[in-house]
């Protein structure tokens, strides 16, 4: 009898599922969305169910771990593959993807559908949608706003014994750092300290060599000390901007933080290593992208009341590294119409609100400028602040070469103790000039 | 009726040749038959070996980039070769590669031959020990890379713990993968751990191929064990040892996966072997022409060195 009930239940469930998927099957269209495999991607799967329910278009997802994300999808785009109808591609890809005809230009579509870029945070439009930058040429809809921020152990900061020790040593209260110097002091204070019988360390920062890690980390220091990619009045003129005295100080400060205050063995750390260090209770501070913060807040061991969030502190100025991505239609897709329908749907105000609620970071002003937004999540206020001061890496078609040059120069100096900060940045200017020269740029 | 007659013609096992075809095959000369069998292989080789090689040579003279297939392709002549051969970063990568190949081959050969020598003697548990020794080479390099990343972890890694135990130093006072001096050796250790058994197997084959009567004759002549080793074992196993050196040398010249997993070429560029530089140029920067030229340079280097080596090997074998 029990078996009969079970069989009946299974049949009913199958019928329900069948009914739910009927519109998609009826239309017979399924589109594939390609992105990285991480928490926000799971939120997008959840969100996209509404799209299928509304349009009858089925959704397939191709998610690749961050370590293979660029290799996998750039290979796909370069080989003119039609696997991805939609792609949430990294902000740096937009120059190459636009110039090589890999993304569909969305200007006409936006105009026809009444999608205005004025409805999105300016930094995200420049960072994720435009090529050339600061021109009204759109290749993506801002999809996932992101920037580098920091997490800290609020519970450790609140301990009276820790507070007392800190005040005795630095003459001020232990609180969220407002400057990079304060951040270093805090990291130094926790380095090697014993908390609940366990040796802990100062900060987890980006030092990864292979892809983009150390560049994404050191930028937060360089920008704060006045580094600029080029002369704002003379494109590609880098002397005195990339290797300015301020930039040199920034690079030295990052090395100082790495040397004094990171856990042993942190010479090749990026996003996941940072998460591991923080979740395992090893570090007091962690540098990481805001996209991970909802997941960290939910963590049973270090989340909730135990975690706090803050945006990148200031030095001589205040800025932070842009992360995040826009969503684009792949020009080799055979389902461009359906992919555009998805973008139209995704741009909707209610969808953007739900996207934020599920753990994605909306770039829409309707969400971010809502008076209730800063209190909508423990990290929302800091996210908003960060998105107002983001700077992005080069988005030139040759960005990968530019990135590799910085990875090498910076890692050589910070981790491998090779040369001085001035030599590293002078070398970087030389490398970047050679790359731009090869690209035919005049400067 | 037709269906029935059709089914009655069904045969089981080998399908008989149609009479016409059979006659034609039977009428083929030996040479023609050889070509018939060899042609698919030649076509396959041309398609997947020779054509890509020729195409790579062609690309190495152009500015072609795989991510800009719409852009006009410009003939650059030997520009890339000049650029590569005068680039200090490339020479640094070649030096790192040479260091890695030299030390891995030396360590693996010495240890591999030593193990083969021990395993060749019959002792209790001989089979079990052989299996245990062979285990590392049966693992995938990706698994080994991740596995050793944990072993080298300064705080929880077993390797650091063991070194600390033996030397009295603190386990977290040194970083095998993050230290400029130690990281090249960290990779050498992992490669030696993984591939020494392979060298051992080849050497073992060499040792087992030495006929017993030679040793019996030496015993009769009252040759000491050391003399037997020096005058019989080593010279007779030498071609096998040299073969192992050749295989490991070529493999390690191309080493990519282990280095990529363990250090990603860092710290700085300390462990950036040629294959990592090549991968970055080819599949991250998409400088297809440049990387083709670099690949050709590497190919010629390995091919040239291997050829010289094979000649030496043949000379040893013919002795």
XYZ file of C-alpha atoms in Angstrom:
762
model
C 0.000 0.000 0.000
C 2.855 2.310 0.961
C 4.542 1.532 -2.354
C 1.337 2.303 -4.172
C 1.104 5.700 -2.471
C 4.731 6.382 -3.282
C 4.221 5.473 -6.917
C 1.107 7.619 -7.058
C 2.978 10.525 -5.482
C 5.822 10.180 -7.919
C 3.385 10.118 -10.831
C 1.614 13.244 -9.526
C 4.973 15.003 -9.033
C 6.051 14.052 -12.526
C 2.790 15.411 -13.921
C 3.269 18.662 -11.974
C 6.812 19.057 -13.247
C 5.547 18.262 -16.719
C 2.890 20.941 -16.400
C 5.413 23.453 -15.163
C 7.753 22.907 -18.080
C 5.039 22.731 -20.713
C 5.382 26.323 -21.995
C 9.116 25.879 -22.583
C 8.568 22.629 -24.364
C 5.700 24.076 -26.300
C 7.848 26.847 -27.645
C 10.709 24.379 -28.018
C 13.403 26.977 -27.443
C 16.129 26.825 -24.868
C 18.942 29.311 -24.498
C 22.255 28.827 -22.754
C 23.717 31.350 -20.366
C 27.434 31.129 -19.609
C 29.002 32.433 -16.418
C 31.327 31.545 -13.573
C 30.356 28.888 -11.035
C 29.812 30.792 -7.781
C 27.055 31.803 -5.394
C 25.510 34.547 -7.568
C 25.191 32.060 -10.413
C 22.951 29.899 -8.237
C 20.853 32.954 -7.491
C 20.555 33.590 -11.225
C 19.302 30.037 -11.817
C 16.592 30.669 -9.262
C 15.744 34.036 -10.762
C 15.621 32.714 -14.330
C 12.799 30.334 -13.496
C 10.538 33.385 -13.692
C 11.783 34.083 -17.202
C 10.933 30.574 -18.340
C 7.531 30.784 -16.669
C 6.823 34.108 -18.373
C 8.139 33.463 -21.876
C 8.174 29.707 -22.226
C 11.836 29.852 -23.198
C 13.879 27.233 -21.388
C 17.180 28.121 -19.755
C 20.374 26.102 -19.708
C 23.403 27.214 -17.731
C 27.068 26.650 -18.402
C 28.949 27.577 -15.266
C 32.719 27.186 -15.102
C 34.915 27.589 -11.986
C 36.722 30.916 -11.787
C 40.069 29.257 -12.359
C 38.967 28.134 -15.840
C 36.376 30.797 -16.551
C 38.436 33.089 -18.803
C 40.226 30.253 -20.612
C 37.010 28.381 -21.282
C 34.812 31.210 -22.492
C 37.406 33.252 -24.348
C 38.295 30.070 -26.178
C 34.612 29.594 -26.970
C 34.267 33.160 -28.268
C 37.501 33.070 -30.236
C 36.542 29.821 -31.924
C 33.169 31.378 -32.814
C 31.370 28.735 -30.827
C 27.625 28.965 -30.386
C 27.479 27.205 -27.020
C 26.603 30.435 -25.192
C 23.651 32.490 -26.324
C 24.185 34.838 -23.426
C 27.424 35.397 -21.634
C 28.192 37.208 -18.436
C 31.731 38.096 -19.367
C 34.394 39.858 -17.327
C 34.545 43.637 -17.579
C 38.009 43.539 -19.182
C 36.776 41.420 -22.075
C 34.480 44.066 -23.477
C 37.060 45.865 -25.648
C 38.223 42.693 -27.348
C 34.747 41.212 -27.644
C 33.411 44.420 -29.208
C 36.285 44.935 -31.631
C 36.399 41.288 -32.657
C 32.676 41.134 -33.302
C 31.961 38.578 -30.591
C 29.217 40.526 -28.812
C 26.058 41.958 -30.366
C 25.923 45.742 -30.157
C 22.869 46.582 -28.091
C 22.244 50.266 -28.860
C 19.347 49.723 -31.281
C 17.822 47.069 -29.075
C 18.014 49.288 -25.995
C 16.421 52.148 -27.944
C 13.632 49.943 -29.286
C 12.851 48.431 -25.897
C 13.173 51.669 -23.965
C 16.110 50.410 -21.887
C 18.104 53.423 -20.772
C 21.638 53.300 -19.461
C 20.735 56.297 -17.317
C 18.860 53.820 -15.150
C 22.126 52.127 -14.105
C 24.966 53.261 -11.849
C 27.406 55.245 -14.029
C 30.460 53.231 -12.942
C 28.801 49.973 -13.947
C 27.791 51.335 -17.345
C 31.343 52.450 -18.075
C 32.836 49.300 -16.591
C 30.558 46.602 -17.962
C 28.787 48.038 -21.026
C 30.737 50.621 -22.941
C 33.408 50.294 -25.547
C 35.171 52.570 -26.237
C 34.908 53.756 -22.643
C 32.845 56.877 -21.994
C 31.155 56.674 -25.372
C 27.511 55.688 -25.910
C 28.335 52.315 -27.471
C 26.800 49.503 -25.470
C 27.768 45.853 -25.705
C 26.273 44.567 -22.466
C 23.655 45.299 -19.851
C 25.188 45.808 -16.391
C 24.339 42.552 -14.670
C 26.419 41.898 -11.617
C 27.851 44.883 -9.815
C 30.939 44.047 -7.828
C 33.970 45.614 -6.243
C 36.709 44.634 -3.829
C 35.790 45.158 -0.180
C 36.865 43.836 3.192
C 35.392 41.613 5.890
C 36.481 41.573 9.515
C 35.873 39.477 12.614
C 33.381 41.667 14.422
C 33.346 39.221 17.349
C 37.120 39.490 17.813
C 37.009 43.268 17.528
C 34.344 43.353 20.265
C 36.306 41.340 22.851
C 37.207 43.492 25.856
C 40.673 41.926 26.249
C 41.467 42.536 22.590
C 40.087 46.072 22.787
C 42.211 46.761 25.848
C 45.416 45.423 24.287
C 44.841 47.359 21.115
C 44.252 50.628 22.930
C 47.371 50.081 24.999
C 49.437 49.509 21.884
C 48.020 52.083 19.466
C 46.302 54.588 21.748
C 42.979 54.364 19.971
C 39.942 52.094 19.969
C 39.952 49.011 17.818
C 37.404 49.863 15.135
C 36.805 49.520 11.429
C 39.853 51.097 9.734
C 39.340 54.354 7.909
C 42.794 54.425 6.348
C 45.139 51.844 4.929
C 47.602 52.639 7.707
C 44.965 51.813 10.314
C 44.212 48.619 8.442
C 47.891 47.623 8.564
C 48.011 48.362 12.311
C 45.004 46.134 12.923
C 46.424 43.360 10.771
C 49.753 43.632 12.575
C 47.993 43.567 15.927
C 46.247 40.291 15.161
C 49.226 38.654 13.452
C 50.330 35.690 15.539
C 47.892 36.534 18.357
C 46.226 33.733 20.238
C 42.435 33.802 20.257
C 40.544 31.035 22.031
C 43.757 29.019 22.154
C 44.328 29.278 18.422
C 47.030 31.244 16.643
C 45.475 33.716 14.234
C 46.813 36.079 11.588
C 46.201 39.601 10.319
C 44.788 39.695 6.826
C 44.152 37.606 3.789
C 44.960 39.578 0.641
C 45.277 38.768 -3.043
C 48.706 37.482 -4.088
C 47.882 34.994 -6.830
C 50.364 34.872 -9.722
C 48.762 32.761 -12.478
C 45.721 34.752 -13.552
C 44.801 38.203 -12.198
C 44.873 37.862 -8.418
C 47.713 40.086 -7.260
C 46.743 42.805 -9.741
C 43.176 42.866 -8.394
C 44.613 43.150 -4.889
C 47.423 45.646 -5.295
C 45.204 47.993 -7.326
C 43.281 48.865 -4.155
C 46.484 50.273 -2.724
C 47.814 51.813 -5.925
C 44.587 53.715 -6.638
C 44.461 54.998 -3.057
C 47.944 56.450 -3.374
C 47.323 58.175 -6.696
C 48.177 55.609 -9.366
C 46.477 56.295 -12.695
C 46.550 54.130 -15.779
C 47.231 57.076 -18.064
C 47.270 60.817 -18.337
C 43.579 61.833 -18.352
C 44.402 64.406 -21.012
C 46.671 62.267 -23.142
C 45.595 58.653 -23.609
C 48.287 56.008 -23.272
C 50.770 58.491 -21.762
C 51.753 56.536 -18.659
C 55.011 58.058 -17.431
C 54.426 59.799 -14.128
C 51.009 58.207 -13.687
C 51.628 54.478 -13.490
C 55.005 55.014 -11.831
C 54.216 58.177 -9.886
C 55.709 58.719 -6.433
C 52.288 57.965 -4.951
C 51.968 54.719 -6.884
C 55.398 53.665 -5.620
C 54.255 54.316 -2.045
C 51.095 52.297 -2.652
C 53.061 49.343 -3.939
C 55.429 49.532 -0.977
C 52.481 49.653 1.419
C 50.962 46.539 -0.160
C 54.238 44.681 0.173
C 54.499 45.793 3.781
C 51.033 44.384 4.474
C 51.914 41.133 2.722
C 55.152 40.735 4.642
C 53.906 41.707 8.074
C 50.425 40.412 8.291
C 49.370 37.523 6.085
C 49.155 33.870 7.143
C 52.111 31.631 6.313
C 51.818 30.169 2.825
C 49.701 33.013 1.441
C 51.975 33.668 -1.519
C 49.453 32.549 -4.130
C 46.048 33.481 -2.694
C 43.010 34.694 -4.514
C 39.284 34.593 -3.938
C 38.848 31.029 -2.719
C 41.993 31.028 -0.574
C 40.756 34.215 1.095
C 37.395 32.627 1.795
C 39.088 29.534 3.216
C 41.324 31.622 5.473
C 38.413 33.643 6.803
C 35.939 30.780 7.153
C 38.457 28.648 9.012
C 38.971 31.442 11.540
C 42.564 32.091 10.567
C 42.428 35.808 9.844
C 40.945 38.943 11.318
C 40.598 40.730 7.982
C 39.904 39.544 4.486
C 40.093 41.310 1.135
C 37.548 39.915 -1.299
C 34.830 40.747 -3.795
C 31.440 41.823 -2.470
C 29.829 39.001 -4.449
C 30.980 36.577 -1.768
C 29.628 38.552 1.158
C 26.048 37.203 1.173
C 27.469 33.679 1.389
C 29.893 34.680 4.142
C 27.131 36.358 6.118
C 25.192 33.070 6.029
C 28.214 31.033 7.150
C 27.361 29.244 10.413
C 30.871 29.638 11.849
C 31.966 33.139 10.934
C 28.775 34.751 9.617
C 25.905 36.590 11.273
C 27.005 38.672 14.256
C 30.589 37.505 13.934
C 31.272 39.224 10.622
C 31.478 42.869 9.630
C 32.052 44.524 6.261
C 33.793 47.675 5.129
C 34.851 49.277 1.880
C 38.475 49.787 0.902
C 39.924 52.391 3.308
C 41.572 55.592 2.119
C 45.179 56.698 1.804
C 45.796 59.997 0.008
C 42.540 59.346 -1.841
C 39.971 56.566 -1.773
C 39.108 54.128 -4.530
C 38.632 50.417 -5.030
C 39.011 47.811 -7.722
C 35.961 47.135 -9.866
C 34.807 43.565 -10.240
C 31.570 42.393 -11.752
C 30.244 41.807 -15.203
C 27.690 42.754 -17.823
C 25.440 40.373 -19.700
C 25.949 40.211 -23.473
C 24.416 38.431 -26.436
C 26.968 36.342 -28.280
C 27.056 37.238 -31.961
C 27.501 33.580 -32.971
C 24.332 32.553 -31.131
C 21.556 31.010 -33.179
C 19.012 32.194 -30.632
C 19.742 35.891 -30.536
C 16.041 36.819 -30.464
C 15.424 34.752 -27.344
C 18.663 35.969 -25.766
C 17.569 39.563 -26.292
C 14.208 38.696 -24.735
C 16.120 37.545 -21.675
C 18.026 40.837 -21.487
C 14.777 42.784 -21.813
C 13.237 40.724 -19.035
C 16.350 40.990 -16.847
C 16.351 44.784 -17.162
C 12.886 44.961 -15.601
C 12.607 46.796 -12.277
C 10.945 43.966 -10.359
C 13.424 41.445 -11.698
C 16.318 43.641 -10.588
C 14.817 43.888 -7.101
C 14.416 40.131 -6.902
C 17.958 39.686 -8.245
C 19.330 41.689 -5.299
C 17.072 39.852 -2.855
C 18.347 36.474 -4.081
C 22.026 37.404 -3.649
C 22.919 38.971 -6.988
C 24.191 42.552 -7.084
C 21.893 44.682 -9.171
C 23.378 47.716 -10.904
C 20.002 49.399 -11.410
C 19.512 52.786 -9.783
C 15.937 51.779 -8.930
C 17.433 49.191 -6.562
C 20.563 50.969 -5.377
C 18.979 54.401 -4.876
C 16.015 53.009 -2.994
C 16.065 54.632 0.476
C 15.843 51.217 2.071
C 18.795 49.773 0.154
C 21.623 50.574 2.630
C 19.764 48.693 5.345
C 18.615 45.846 3.121
C 21.706 43.778 3.935
C 24.660 44.181 6.332
C 27.017 44.807 3.420
C 24.661 46.915 1.261
C 25.826 50.312 2.516
C 29.486 49.500 1.973
C 28.718 48.040 -1.439
C 26.963 51.240 -2.433
C 29.886 53.311 -1.211
C 32.369 51.102 -3.072
C 30.460 51.276 -6.344
C 30.738 55.025 -6.151
C 34.543 54.917 -6.149
C 35.489 51.986 -8.375
C 38.284 52.006 -10.918
C 38.736 49.283 -13.508
C 41.776 47.715 -15.098
C 42.415 48.354 -18.803
C 39.577 47.022 -20.961
C 41.666 47.255 -24.135
C 41.579 44.301 -26.533
C 45.128 43.607 -25.386
C 44.098 43.610 -21.702
C 45.385 40.069 -21.131
C 48.909 40.997 -22.129
C 48.706 44.150 -20.015
C 47.479 42.060 -17.095
C 50.223 39.477 -17.438
C 52.838 42.208 -17.402
C 51.467 43.641 -14.164
C 51.124 40.197 -12.586
C 54.780 39.518 -13.248
C 56.158 42.901 -12.203
C 54.119 43.144 -9.026
C 54.569 39.538 -7.930
C 58.297 39.821 -8.555
C 58.440 42.783 -6.186
C 55.845 41.945 -3.528
C 56.269 38.202 -3.116
C 59.657 37.368 -4.655
C 61.496 40.411 -3.183
C 62.982 41.331 -6.542
C 64.066 44.954 -6.980
C 62.352 48.073 -5.692
C 58.801 49.357 -6.088
C 60.079 52.113 -8.367
C 61.845 49.570 -10.582
C 58.729 47.396 -10.693
C 56.503 50.263 -11.837
C 59.083 51.662 -14.257
C 59.325 48.169 -15.713
C 55.552 48.020 -15.946
C 55.436 51.272 -17.922
C 58.063 49.831 -20.276
C 56.065 46.606 -20.745
C 52.787 48.423 -21.302
C 54.351 50.813 -23.789
C 55.740 47.873 -25.765
C 52.307 46.207 -25.804
C 50.532 49.364 -26.955
C 53.220 49.970 -29.553
C 52.633 46.476 -30.918
C 48.927 47.354 -31.023
C 49.693 50.401 -33.118
C 48.707 52.939 -30.445
C 50.324 56.350 -30.535
C 51.440 58.054 -27.350
C 8.454 -14.277 -49.297
C 11.197 -11.842 -50.211
C 11.755 -11.028 -46.536
C 12.141 -14.687 -45.688
C 14.688 -15.267 -48.432
C 16.599 -12.206 -47.252
C 16.803 -13.493 -43.681
C 17.929 -16.860 -44.861
C 21.062 -15.211 -46.268
C 22.100 -13.846 -42.889
C 25.457 -15.237 -41.826
C 26.979 -15.144 -38.382
C 30.504 -14.246 -37.388
C 32.745 -12.887 -40.139
C 30.875 -11.197 -42.975
C 31.854 -12.849 -46.255
C 33.248 -10.535 -48.914
C 31.153 -9.802 -51.933
C 32.442 -12.024 -54.760
C 33.545 -9.010 -56.859
C 35.442 -7.332 -54.010
C 37.050 -10.592 -52.947
C 38.351 -11.089 -56.424
C 39.664 -7.556 -56.501
C 41.410 -7.875 -53.102
C 42.853 -11.208 -54.011
C 44.228 -9.678 -57.182
C 46.148 -6.986 -55.285
C 49.905 -7.073 -55.164
C 51.705 -7.117 -51.808
C 52.773 -3.536 -52.307
C 49.249 -2.405 -53.090
C 47.932 -4.263 -50.068
C 50.574 -2.591 -47.875
C 49.495 0.816 -49.152
C 45.874 -0.107 -48.518
C 46.631 -0.731 -44.859
C 49.067 2.099 -44.392
C 47.100 4.870 -46.129
C 44.607 5.559 -43.296
C 47.497 5.945 -40.853
C 49.369 8.270 -43.192
C 46.255 10.370 -43.759
C 45.676 10.562 -40.011
C 49.295 11.491 -39.341
C 49.225 14.158 -42.017
C 46.004 15.571 -40.634
C 46.850 15.650 -36.957
C 50.668 15.887 -36.931
C 52.175 17.202 -40.119
C 49.520 19.732 -41.135
C 49.409 21.462 -37.729
C 53.206 21.569 -37.692
C 53.391 23.138 -41.149
C 50.563 25.507 -40.233
C 52.341 26.499 -37.014
C 55.522 27.206 -38.982
C 53.523 29.405 -41.348
C 51.791 31.261 -38.486
C 55.124 31.877 -36.787
C 56.010 34.240 -39.615
C 52.793 36.264 -39.284
C 51.106 38.615 -36.834
C 47.997 36.378 -36.656
C 46.011 36.361 -33.405
C 43.378 33.684 -32.863
C 41.059 36.146 -31.149
C 41.175 38.580 -34.037
C 40.428 36.323 -36.922
C 38.866 39.210 -38.883
C 42.033 41.291 -38.797
C 44.326 41.177 -41.863
C 47.244 38.804 -41.504
C 50.605 40.474 -42.037
C 53.764 38.606 -43.037
C 56.504 39.441 -40.528
C 59.310 37.197 -41.682
C 61.600 36.189 -38.835
C 60.599 39.106 -36.578
C 59.109 36.890 -33.863
C 62.151 34.632 -33.826
C 64.379 37.650 -33.353
C 62.120 39.063 -30.662
C 62.001 35.787 -28.763
C 65.681 34.991 -29.007
C 66.647 38.434 -27.739
C 64.057 38.593 -24.953
C 65.687 38.250 -21.494
C 62.400 36.946 -20.032
C 62.419 34.070 -22.500
C 66.014 33.242 -21.638
C 65.095 33.355 -17.970
C 62.251 30.901 -18.629
C 64.635 28.638 -20.561
C 67.077 28.755 -17.677
C 64.334 27.787 -15.222
C 63.364 24.933 -17.560
C 66.956 23.745 -17.881
C 67.387 23.812 -14.114
C 64.200 21.833 -13.651
C 65.055 19.254 -16.351
C 68.606 18.780 -15.107
C 67.786 18.208 -11.459
C 64.695 16.076 -12.000
C 66.508 13.837 -14.469
C 69.553 13.461 -12.211
C 67.507 12.715 -9.084
C 65.042 10.427 -10.825
C 67.805 8.480 -12.558
C 69.861 7.958 -9.424
C 66.872 7.065 -7.258
C 65.129 5.091 -10.001
C 68.172 2.980 -10.701
C 68.798 2.507 -6.986
C 65.252 1.337 -6.413
C 65.379 -0.949 -9.436
C 68.587 -2.457 -8.086
C 66.934 -3.126 -4.728
C 63.669 -4.401 -6.180
C 65.572 -6.713 -8.523
C 66.695 -8.723 -5.507
C 64.077 -11.134 -4.304
C 62.995 -10.432 -0.755
C 59.950 -10.841 1.430
C 57.136 -8.488 0.452
C 58.925 -7.684 -2.810
C 55.675 -7.558 -4.817
C 53.922 -5.334 -2.303
C 56.825 -2.854 -2.210
C 56.956 -2.737 -6.001
C 53.254 -1.863 -6.094
C 53.638 0.815 -3.422
C 56.578 2.386 -5.235
C 54.671 2.435 -8.490
C 51.599 4.140 -7.037
C 52.636 7.817 -7.535
C 53.128 7.490 -11.269
C 49.652 6.062 -11.641
C 48.041 9.223 -10.301
C 47.053 12.094 -12.512
C 49.367 15.150 -12.384
C 46.352 17.292 -11.444
C 45.713 15.142 -8.380
C 49.402 15.098 -7.485
C 49.621 18.880 -7.843
C 46.700 19.488 -5.504
C 47.836 16.796 -3.116
C 51.313 18.340 -2.762
C 49.901 21.844 -2.441
C 48.350 20.608 0.795
C 51.464 18.733 1.851
C 53.501 21.922 1.420
C 51.021 24.058 3.367
C 53.122 25.719 6.079
C 50.498 25.441 8.804
C 48.915 22.048 8.230
C 51.148 20.435 5.618
C 52.699 17.104 6.449
C 55.880 17.932 4.549
C 56.534 21.031 6.630
C 55.667 19.121 9.757
C 58.187 16.408 8.924
C 60.949 18.872 8.094
C 60.155 20.758 11.293
C 60.280 17.517 13.259
C 63.643 16.573 11.803
C 65.291 19.993 11.982
C 63.687 21.492 15.058
C 62.498 24.508 13.075
C 58.967 25.851 13.273
C 56.746 24.318 10.568
C 55.381 27.688 9.508
C 58.798 29.341 9.346
C 59.400 28.315 5.748
C 57.236 28.226 2.648
C 58.084 25.644 0.049
C 55.871 27.234 -2.604
C 56.197 30.891 -1.653
C 59.936 31.178 -1.198
C 62.130 32.150 -4.126
C 64.878 29.693 -3.168
C 62.686 26.790 -2.147
C 59.920 26.837 -4.748
C 61.997 25.434 -7.671
C 63.056 22.594 -5.391
C 59.488 22.039 -4.278
C 58.576 21.255 -7.877
C 61.652 19.079 -8.379
C 60.697 17.053 -5.293
C 57.150 16.475 -6.527
C 58.276 15.458 -9.997
C 60.902 13.133 -8.564
C 58.294 11.605 -6.241
C 55.931 11.002 -9.114
C 58.264 9.830 -11.862
C 61.109 8.004 -10.131
C 59.017 4.794 -10.290
C 58.829 5.176 -14.054
C 62.621 5.332 -14.310
C 62.761 2.413 -11.894
C 60.564 0.308 -14.195
C 62.759 0.949 -17.228
C 65.928 0.254 -15.247
C 64.363 -2.886 -13.832
C 63.722 -4.112 -17.363
C 67.374 -3.451 -18.080
C 68.589 -5.324 -15.009
C 66.318 -8.271 -15.699
C 67.660 -8.503 -19.253
C 71.182 -9.291 -18.030
C 71.678 -13.064 -18.325
C 72.541 -14.858 -15.066
C 75.392 -16.785 -16.655
C 77.459 -13.601 -16.913
C 77.283 -13.167 -13.149
C 77.996 -16.879 -12.686
C 81.110 -16.510 -14.843
C 82.145 -13.461 -12.816
C 81.647 -15.428 -9.602
C 83.869 -18.169 -10.981
C 86.473 -15.501 -11.741
C 86.081 -14.319 -8.127
C 85.036 -10.833 -9.157
C 83.859 -8.757 -6.215
C 80.265 -7.502 -6.023
C 81.455 -3.994 -6.712
C 83.443 -5.200 -9.741
C 80.396 -7.112 -11.001
C 78.288 -3.998 -10.636
C 80.802 -1.741 -12.322
C 81.770 -4.097 -15.158
C 78.543 -5.985 -15.812
C 75.440 -4.441 -14.310
C 76.027 -0.796 -15.102
C 77.298 -1.141 -18.697
C 74.568 -3.620 -19.594
C 71.815 -1.527 -18.019
C 73.215 1.711 -19.425
C 71.143 1.764 -22.647
C 68.011 1.403 -20.536
C 69.111 4.116 -18.140
C 69.825 6.374 -21.085
C 66.425 5.606 -22.525
C 64.810 6.609 -19.241
C 66.853 9.809 -19.223
C 65.682 10.557 -22.763
C 62.015 10.003 -21.922
C 62.114 12.012 -18.716
C 64.196 14.769 -20.299
C 61.701 15.275 -23.125
C 58.725 15.050 -20.781
C 60.150 17.508 -18.298
C 61.160 19.968 -20.966
C 57.439 20.156 -21.747
C 56.359 20.198 -18.084
C 53.303 22.371 -17.548
C 50.539 20.939 -15.376
C 52.471 20.367 -12.169
C 54.129 23.794 -12.195
C 50.861 25.476 -13.054
C 49.080 23.766 -10.176
C 51.781 24.195 -7.576
C 53.040 27.737 -8.140
C 51.474 29.145 -11.301
C 55.007 30.173 -12.288
C 55.624 32.133 -9.077
C 56.783 33.461 -6.746
C 57.446 36.223 -9.238
C 58.815 34.311 -12.197
C 60.991 31.917 -10.223
C 59.286 28.779 -11.508
C 58.064 30.069 -14.829
C 59.137 27.261 -17.157
C 58.999 27.688 -20.934
C 55.666 25.899 -21.305
C 53.973 28.305 -18.875
C 55.319 31.294 -20.822
C 54.126 29.656 -24.030
C 50.653 28.976 -22.647
C 50.292 32.549 -21.469
C 51.289 33.923 -24.845
C 49.117 31.490 -26.799
C 45.942 31.153 -24.761
C 45.802 34.172 -22.499
C 47.268 36.901 -24.694
C 46.228 35.157 -27.904
C 49.502 36.110 -29.619
C 49.220 33.166 -31.964
C 52.032 34.118 -34.353
C 54.416 34.887 -31.519
C 53.592 31.734 -29.610
C 53.873 29.635 -32.780
C 57.417 30.933 -33.230
C 58.186 30.145 -29.603
C 56.700 26.656 -29.967
C 58.869 26.029 -33.028
C 61.963 27.185 -31.147
C 61.130 24.796 -28.297
C 60.402 21.989 -30.739
C 63.708 22.477 -32.561
C 65.558 22.607 -29.235
C 64.062 19.349 -27.961
C 64.308 17.667 -31.335
C 67.951 18.705 -31.784
C 69.010 17.686 -28.299
C 67.095 14.407 -28.488
C 68.725 13.557 -31.814
C 72.215 14.120 -30.484
C 71.306 12.061 -27.466
C 69.844 9.207 -29.526
C 73.066 9.016 -31.513
C 74.989 8.658 -28.263
C 72.498 6.050 -27.093
C 72.964 4.039 -30.288
C 76.714 4.171 -29.839
C 76.376 2.812 -26.295
C 74.002 0.082 -27.479
C 76.308 -1.025 -30.278
C 79.220 -1.514 -27.879
